Every structure is written in structure tokens, then in C-alpha cells.
Amino acid sequence: MEYIEGGSLKGYLEKLSKMGEKHVPVKRALSIARDVAGALLELHSKLIIHRDIKSENILIDLDIKRTDGTPVVKICDFDEALSLQSTSQTFCNHHYLVLVLEHVNGWRWRCCRLCILGADMGCALLYQEEVDIWSFGCLVLELLMLQIHYASFPSAEMKHLLNVF
């Protein structure tokens, strides 16, 4: 992947927040959301799920514009990506569930259904495209509010709830 000068979307959102802004300008937010949705559509058409969509994993370059005048936006960090054709997509390990949901604040973008599925099915997890769609929705909320979904929910409390499973 080529180098993106602007850095992560998270950095851009933090900069806007420090400037006193309440949200990303609507036209830019729509452009970012469109590009991320398009990238997810492409991934899902190839039966790949990203599993870690969040502002930290979206790169944006505001200085280099595409022909339509919008900034370059790309998804990065495919460490947790998974092929839906893989036979190893089902995990039966309680500790895996806890580690996935605690991963570097990543749990704030994780699909709640994933937690419930893990609890109800003895922690057997079957990933589908919906986990990326949920995370995408959390990302859109962040664009519109400059706040992280569940930001006021302390990590320690989430860890305690996960240990109940």
C-alpha cells in the first residue's frame, strides 16, 4: 500500500475536535463514508471481512484530491481480516472472545451481536459481513459527532462484563 501523507482519520477527527468543531463538515463526512463503504463492498465481494473498522484504521490525505475534489481515503490494518471461505472462521475459545473485544479500544467498534453470540453459543463465533457493517455505523457516528461510540463506558467495566461470559 502506498504511503498516505495525511495519516489516520482518527488524527484528523482529534484535530477538528481540538479546534472546537462538533462534526466533520457534512460533504466531507459523506465522501469519507462513501469511500469506506465502497472499500467494504469490494472486500465483501471477495468474501473478505476486515473485522477492525475504526477511525484509527482509515487513512485520509486532505492535501491530495481526487478528480472530484474529495480527499484520498483508504482502509488499512488487515491484521484481523478473515476470508469467509476459510474453514478456521469459527473459534471455540472463550479467551479469544475476550482478547478480540479488548483489543486496543477496538471493542468500542465491535458488533454487540458478536458478544451475545459468543455467550449464547458457548463462545463459538461465526463471523459474517455484519461485523464490518456495525463498525462502519460506529465510524459514521464518530464522523457526525466527533465522539467515539461508547466513549463514556469505561474499559474496566467492559472487561468485567466480558469476564461474566
PDB file of N, CA and C in Angstrom, residues 62-128:
ATOM      1  N   LEU A  62      -5.867  14.898   3.055  1.00  0.00           N
ATOM      2  CA  LEU A  62      -6.668  16.058   2.692  1.00  0.00           C
ATOM      3  C   LEU A  62      -5.990  16.944   1.655  1.00  0.00           C
ATOM      4  N   ASP A  63      -4.678  16.796   1.503  1.00  0.00           N
ATOM      5  CA  ASP A  63      -3.932  17.647   0.568  1.00  0.00           C
ATOM      6  C   ASP A  63      -4.009  17.141  -0.865  1.00  0.00           C
ATOM      7  N   ILE A  64      -4.043  15.831  -1.040  1.00  0.00           N
ATOM      8  CA  ILE A  64      -4.125  15.259  -2.386  1.00  0.00           C
ATOM      9  C   ILE A  64      -5.592  14.947  -2.672  1.00  0.00           C
ATOM     10  N   LYS A  65      -6.119  15.589  -3.676  1.00  0.00           N
ATOM     11  CA  LYS A  65      -7.531  15.414  -4.029  1.00  0.00           C
ATOM     12  C   LYS A  65      -7.660  14.530  -5.261  1.00  0.00           C
ATOM     13  N   ARG A  66      -8.755  13.768  -5.284  1.00  0.00           N
ATOM     14  CA  ARG A  66      -9.082  13.007  -6.486  1.00  0.00           C
ATOM     15  C   ARG A  66      -9.701  13.954  -7.506  1.00  0.00           C
ATOM     16  N   THR A  67     -10.023  13.451  -8.665  1.00  0.00           N
ATOM     17  CA  THR A  67     -10.557  14.312  -9.730  1.00  0.00           C
ATOM     18  C   THR A  67     -11.868  14.999  -9.334  1.00  0.00           C
ATOM     19  N   ASP A  68     -12.637  14.390  -8.431  1.00  0.00           N
ATOM     20  CA  ASP A  68     -13.899  15.015  -7.997  1.00  0.00           C
ATOM     21  C   ASP A  68     -13.696  15.992  -6.834  1.00  0.00           C
ATOM     22  N   GLY A  69     -12.440  16.218  -6.417  1.00  0.00           N
ATOM     23  CA  GLY A  69     -12.148  17.182  -5.361  1.00  0.00           C
ATOM     24  C   GLY A  69     -12.188  16.620  -3.950  1.00  0.00           C
ATOM     25  N   THR A  70     -12.487  15.344  -3.807  1.00  0.00           N
ATOM     26  CA  THR A  70     -12.556  14.742  -2.476  1.00  0.00           C
ATOM     27  C   THR A  70     -11.191  14.164  -2.080  1.00  0.00           C
ATOM     28  N   PRO A  71     -10.941  14.061  -0.773  1.00  0.00           N
ATOM     29  CA  PRO A  71      -9.646  13.549  -0.331  1.00  0.00           C
ATOM     30  C   PRO A  71      -9.504  12.051  -0.582  1.00  0.00           C
ATOM     31  N   VAL A  72      -8.260  11.594  -0.621  1.00  0.00           N
ATOM     32  CA  VAL A  72      -7.974  10.172  -0.773  1.00  0.00           C
ATOM     33  C   VAL A  72      -8.234   9.486   0.574  1.00  0.00           C
ATOM     34  N   VAL A  73      -9.055   8.435   0.558  1.00  0.00           N
ATOM     35  CA  VAL A  73      -9.409   7.689   1.766  1.00  0.00           C
ATOM     36  C   VAL A  73      -9.178   6.207   1.501  1.00  0.00           C
ATOM     37  N   LYS A  74      -8.487   5.546   2.435  1.00  0.00           N
ATOM     38  CA  LYS A  74      -8.190   4.113   2.270  1.00  0.00           C
ATOM     39  C   LYS A  74      -8.312   3.393   3.602  1.00  0.00           C
ATOM     40  N   ILE A  75      -8.701   2.127   3.534  1.00  0.00           N
ATOM     41  CA  ILE A  75      -8.733   1.266   4.723  1.00  0.00           C
ATOM     42  C   ILE A  75      -7.351   0.632   4.875  1.00  0.00           C
ATOM     43  N   CYS A  76      -6.879   0.528   6.103  1.00  0.00           N
ATOM     44  CA  CYS A  76      -5.594  -0.132   6.352  1.00  0.00           C
ATOM     45  C   CYS A  76      -5.732  -1.118   7.515  1.00  0.00           C
ATOM     46  N   ASP A  77      -4.656  -1.729   7.899  1.00  0.00           N
ATOM     47  CA  ASP A  77      -4.545  -2.668   9.017  1.00  0.00           C
ATOM     48  C   ASP A  77      -5.457  -3.876   8.833  1.00  0.00           C
ATOM     49  N   PHE A  78      -4.983  -4.803   8.039  1.00  0.00           N
ATOM     50  CA  PHE A  78      -5.740  -6.018   7.745  1.00  0.00           C
ATOM     51  C   PHE A  78      -5.303  -7.194   8.621  1.00  0.00           C
ATOM     52  N   ASP A  79      -4.704  -6.899   9.790  1.00  0.00           N
ATOM     53  CA  ASP A  79      -4.234  -7.964  10.680  1.00  0.00           C
ATOM     54  C   ASP A  79      -5.349  -8.916  11.103  1.00  0.00           C
ATOM     55  N   GLU A  80      -6.553  -8.381  11.294  1.00  0.00           N
ATOM     56  CA  GLU A  80      -7.660  -9.210  11.761  1.00  0.00           C
ATOM     57  C   GLU A  80      -8.597  -9.632  10.636  1.00  0.00           C
ATOM     58  N   ALA A  81      -8.256  -9.289   9.406  1.00  0.00           N
ATOM     59  CA  ALA A  81      -9.108  -9.647   8.266  1.00  0.00           C
ATOM     60  C   ALA A  81      -9.221 -11.161   8.151  1.00  0.00           C
ATOM     61  N   LEU A  82     -10.346 -11.587   7.617  1.00  0.00           N
ATOM     62  CA  LEU A  82     -10.623 -13.015   7.556  1.00  0.00           C
ATOM     63  C   LEU A  82     -11.367 -13.340   6.266  1.00  0.00           C
ATOM     64  N   SER A  83     -10.981 -14.423   5.627  1.00  0.00           N
ATOM     65  CA  SER A  83     -11.690 -14.893   4.447  1.00  0.00           C
ATOM     66  C   SER A  83     -12.899 -15.699   4.899  1.00  0.00           C
ATOM     67  N   LEU A  84     -14.056 -15.391   4.342  1.00  0.00           N
ATOM     68  CA  LEU A  84     -15.261 -16.141   4.691  1.00  0.00           C
ATOM     69  C   LEU A  84     -15.225 -17.548   4.120  1.00  0.00           C
ATOM     70  N   GLN A  85     -14.284 -17.821   3.237  1.00  0.00           N
ATOM     71  CA  GLN A  85     -14.129 -19.165   2.688  1.00  0.00           C
ATOM     72  C   GLN A  85     -13.240 -20.021   3.575  1.00  0.00           C
ATOM     73  N   SER A  86     -12.636 -19.402   4.588  1.00  0.00           N
ATOM     74  CA  SER A  86     -11.714 -20.107   5.479  1.00  0.00           C
ATOM     75  C   SER A  86     -12.469 -21.075   6.377  1.00  0.00           C
ATOM     76  N   THR A  87     -11.902 -22.231   6.583  1.00  0.00           N
ATOM     77  CA  THR A  87     -12.515 -23.207   7.498  1.00  0.00           C
ATOM     78  C   THR A  87     -12.192 -22.865   8.937  1.00  0.00           C
ATOM     79  N   SER A  88     -11.309 -21.906   9.155  1.00  0.00           N
ATOM     80  CA  SER A  88     -10.923 -21.548  10.522  1.00  0.00           C
ATOM     81  C   SER A  88     -11.674 -20.326  11.033  1.00  0.00           C
ATOM     82  N   GLN A  89     -12.799 -19.973  10.402  1.00  0.00           N
ATOM     83  CA  GLN A  89     -13.500 -18.776  10.838  1.00  0.00           C
ATOM     84  C   GLN A  89     -14.330 -18.987  12.098  1.00  0.00           C
ATOM     85  N   THR A  90     -14.508 -20.188  12.547  1.00  0.00           N
ATOM     86  CA  THR A  90     -15.242 -20.448  13.775  1.00  0.00           C
ATOM     87  C   THR A  90     -14.247 -20.715  14.888  1.00  0.00           C
ATOM     88  N   PHE A  91     -14.383 -19.991  15.978  1.00  0.00           N
ATOM     89  CA  PHE A  91     -13.479 -20.137  17.102  1.00  0.00           C
ATOM     90  C   PHE A  91     -14.272 -20.596  18.313  1.00  0.00           C
ATOM     91  N   CYS A  92     -13.734 -21.501  19.077  1.00  0.00           N
ATOM     92  CA  CYS A  92     -14.434 -22.025  20.244  1.00  0.00           C
ATOM     93  C   CYS A  92     -13.590 -21.799  21.491  1.00  0.00           C
ATOM     94  N   ASN A  93     -13.100 -20.606  21.637  1.00  0.00           N
ATOM     95  CA  ASN A  93     -12.219 -20.327  22.750  1.00  0.00           C
ATOM     96  C   ASN A  93     -12.694 -19.058  23.443  1.00  0.00           C
ATOM     97  N   HIS A  94     -13.149 -19.198  24.670  1.00  0.00           N
ATOM     98  CA  HIS A  94     -13.659 -18.072  25.449  1.00  0.00           C
ATOM     99  C   HIS A  94     -12.618 -16.955  25.537  1.00  0.00           C
ATOM    100  N   HIS A  95     -11.375 -17.290  25.734  1.00  0.00           N
ATOM    101  CA  HIS A  95     -10.337 -16.283  25.881  1.00  0.00           C
ATOM    102  C   HIS A  95     -10.142 -15.503  24.581  1.00  0.00           C
ATOM    103  N   TYR A  96     -10.367 -16.145  23.457  1.00  0.00           N
ATOM    104  CA  TYR A  96     -10.258 -15.434  22.184  1.00  0.00           C
ATOM    105  C   TYR A  96     -11.290 -14.311  22.127  1.00  0.00           C
ATOM    106  N   LEU A  97     -12.519 -14.587  22.569  1.00  0.00           N
ATOM    107  CA  LEU A  97     -13.576 -13.584  22.576  1.00  0.00           C
ATOM    108  C   LEU A  97     -13.146 -12.380  23.402  1.00  0.00           C
ATOM    109  N   VAL A  98     -12.629 -12.625  24.592  1.00  0.00           N
ATOM    110  CA  VAL A  98     -12.222 -11.532  25.464  1.00  0.00           C
ATOM    111  C   VAL A  98     -11.092 -10.736  24.824  1.00  0.00           C
ATOM    112  N   LEU A  99     -10.102 -11.405  24.252  1.00  0.00           N
ATOM    113  CA  LEU A  99      -8.981 -10.702  23.633  1.00  0.00           C
ATOM    114  C   LEU A  99      -9.432  -9.872  22.435  1.00  0.00           C
ATOM    115  N   VAL A 100     -10.321 -10.411  21.623  1.00  0.00           N
ATOM    116  CA  VAL A 100     -10.799  -9.673  20.459  1.00  0.00           C
ATOM    117  C   VAL A 100     -11.515  -8.407  20.892  1.00  0.00           C
ATOM    118  N   LEU A 101     -12.352  -8.498  21.904  1.00  0.00           N
ATOM    119  CA  LEU A 101     -13.149  -7.347  22.301  1.00  0.00           C
ATOM    120  C   LEU A 101     -12.362  -6.337  23.126  1.00  0.00           C
ATOM    121  N   GLU A 102     -11.253  -6.732  23.718  1.00  0.00           N
ATOM    122  CA  GLU A 102     -10.435  -5.798  24.480  1.00  0.00           C
ATOM    123  C   GLU A 102      -9.401  -5.108  23.606  1.00  0.00           C
ATOM    124  N   HIS A 103      -9.142  -5.605  22.432  1.00  0.00           N
ATOM    125  CA  HIS A 103      -8.055  -5.145  21.569  1.00  0.00           C
ATOM    126  C   HIS A 103      -8.040  -3.625  21.411  1.00  0.00           C
ATOM    127  N   VAL A 104      -7.085  -2.968  22.001  1.00  0.00           N
ATOM    128  CA  VAL A 104      -6.799  -1.541  21.835  1.00  0.00           C
ATOM    129  C   VAL A 104      -8.049  -0.678  21.643  1.00  0.00           C
ATOM    130  N   ASN A 105      -8.961  -0.688  22.514  1.00  0.00           N
ATOM    131  CA  ASN A 105     -10.205   0.075  22.391  1.00  0.00           C
ATOM    132  C   ASN A 105     -11.053  -0.377  21.215  1.00  0.00           C
ATOM    133  N   GLY A 106     -10.605  -1.391  20.492  1.00  0.00           N
ATOM    134  CA  GLY A 106     -11.350  -1.868  19.339  1.00  0.00           C
ATOM    135  C   GLY A 106     -12.732  -2.374  19.706  1.00  0.00           C
ATOM    136  N   TRP A 107     -12.933  -2.736  20.952  1.00  0.00           N
ATOM    137  CA  TRP A 107     -14.241  -3.253  21.357  1.00  0.00           C
ATOM    138  C   TRP A 107     -15.330  -2.210  21.178  1.00  0.00           C
ATOM    139  N   ARG A 108     -14.973  -0.949  21.185  1.00  0.00           N
ATOM    140  CA  ARG A 108     -15.994   0.094  21.009  1.00  0.00           C
ATOM    141  C   ARG A 108     -16.625   0.035  19.614  1.00  0.00           C
ATOM    142  N   TRP A 109     -15.938  -0.566  18.675  1.00  0.00           N
ATOM    143  CA  TRP A 109     -16.438  -0.685  17.308  1.00  0.00           C
ATOM    144  C   TRP A 109     -16.942  -2.096  17.010  1.00  0.00           C
ATOM    145  N   ARG A 110     -16.862  -2.999  17.981  1.00  0.00           N
ATOM    146  CA  ARG A 110     -17.249  -4.393  17.760  1.00  0.00           C
ATOM    147  C   ARG A 110     -18.756  -4.562  17.809  1.00  0.00           C
ATOM    148  N   CYS A 111     -19.240  -5.436  16.999  1.00  0.00           N
ATOM    149  CA  CYS A 111     -20.675  -5.717  16.919  1.00  0.00           C
ATOM    150  C   CYS A 111     -21.147  -6.380  18.209  1.00  0.00           C
ATOM    151  N   CYS A 112     -22.181  -5.811  18.838  1.00  0.00           N
ATOM    152  CA  CYS A 112     -22.710  -6.371  20.079  1.00  0.00           C
ATOM    153  C   CYS A 112     -23.208  -7.798  19.875  1.00  0.00           C
ATOM    154  N   ARG A 113     -23.776  -8.070  18.711  1.00  0.00           N
ATOM    155  CA  ARG A 113     -24.280  -9.404  18.422  1.00  0.00           C
ATOM    156  C   ARG A 113     -23.172 -10.452  18.539  1.00  0.00           C
ATOM    157  N   LEU A 114     -21.965 -10.024  18.246  1.00  0.00           N
ATOM    158  CA  LEU A 114     -20.822 -10.916  18.354  1.00  0.00           C
ATOM    159  C   LEU A 114     -20.635 -11.367  19.804  1.00  0.00           C
ATOM    160  N   CYS A 115     -20.791 -10.443  20.750  1.00  0.00           N
ATOM    161  CA  CYS A 115     -20.664 -10.787  22.169  1.00  0.00           C
ATOM    162  C   CYS A 115     -21.762 -11.765  22.578  1.00  0.00           C
ATOM    163  N   ILE A 116     -22.992 -11.442  22.198  1.00  0.00           N
ATOM    164  CA  ILE A 116     -24.132 -12.281  22.584  1.00  0.00           C
ATOM    165  C   ILE A 116     -24.019 -13.658  21.947  1.00  0.00           C
ATOM    166  N   LEU A 117     -23.641 -13.686  20.693  1.00  0.00           N
ATOM    167  CA  LEU A 117     -23.450 -14.961  20.008  1.00  0.00           C
ATOM    168  C   LEU A 117     -22.423 -15.796  20.748  1.00  0.00           C
ATOM    169  N   GLY A 118     -21.346 -15.151  21.194  1.00  0.00           N
ATOM    170  CA  GLY A 118     -20.310 -15.868  21.933  1.00  0.00           C
ATOM    171  C   GLY A 118     -20.847 -16.436  23.222  1.00  0.00           C
ATOM    172  N   ALA A 119     -21.693 -15.688  23.930  1.00  0.00           N
ATOM    173  CA  ALA A 119     -22.227 -16.156  25.203  1.00  0.00           C
ATOM    174  C   ALA A 119     -23.272 -17.251  25.001  1.00  0.00           C
ATOM    175  N   ASP A 120     -24.166 -17.032  24.060  1.00  0.00           N
ATOM    176  CA  ASP A 120     -25.272 -17.972  23.853  1.00  0.00           C
ATOM    177  C   ASP A 120     -24.840 -19.291  23.225  1.00  0.00           C
ATOM    178  N   MET A 121     -23.767 -19.257  22.477  1.00  0.00           N
ATOM    179  CA  MET A 121     -23.362 -20.459  21.749  1.00  0.00           C
ATOM    180  C   MET A 121     -22.073 -21.055  22.306  1.00  0.00           C
ATOM    181  N   GLY A 122     -21.835 -20.844  23.583  1.00  0.00           N
ATOM    182  CA  GLY A 122     -20.633 -21.397  24.184  1.00  0.00           C
ATOM    183  C   GLY A 122     -19.380 -20.796  23.590  1.00  0.00           C
ATOM    184  N   CYS A 123     -19.464 -19.560  23.196  1.00  0.00           N
ATOM    185  CA  CYS A 123     -18.331 -18.818  22.634  1.00  0.00           C
ATOM    186  C   CYS A 123     -17.860 -19.363  21.297  1.00  0.00           C
ATOM    187  N   ALA A 124     -18.763 -19.942  20.553  1.00  0.00           N
ATOM    188  CA  ALA A 124     -18.433 -20.312  19.170  1.00  0.00           C
ATOM    189  C   ALA A 124     -18.785 -19.110  18.307  1.00  0.00           C
ATOM    190  N   LEU A 125     -17.810 -18.542  17.652  1.00  0.00           N
ATOM    191  CA  LEU A 125     -18.026 -17.324  16.889  1.00  0.00           C
ATOM    192  C   LEU A 125     -18.005 -17.606  15.397  1.00  0.00           C
ATOM    193  N   LEU A 126     -19.015 -17.134  14.727  1.00  0.00           N
ATOM    194  CA  LEU A 126     -19.045 -17.232  13.270  1.00  0.00           C
ATOM    195  C   LEU A 126     -19.129 -15.818  12.732  1.00  0.00           C
ATOM    196  N   TYR A 127     -18.105 -15.378  12.066  1.00  0.00           N
ATOM    197  CA  TYR A 127     -18.054 -14.019  11.563  1.00  0.00           C
ATOM    198  C   TYR A 127     -18.737 -13.922  10.212  1.00  0.00           C
ATOM    199  N   GLN A 128     -19.441 -12.822  10.015  1.00  0.00           N
ATOM    200  CA  GLN A 128     -20.064 -12.511   8.733  1.00  0.00           C
ATOM    201  C   GLN A 128     -19.812 -11.036   8.441  1.00  0.00           C
TER     202      GLN A 128
END
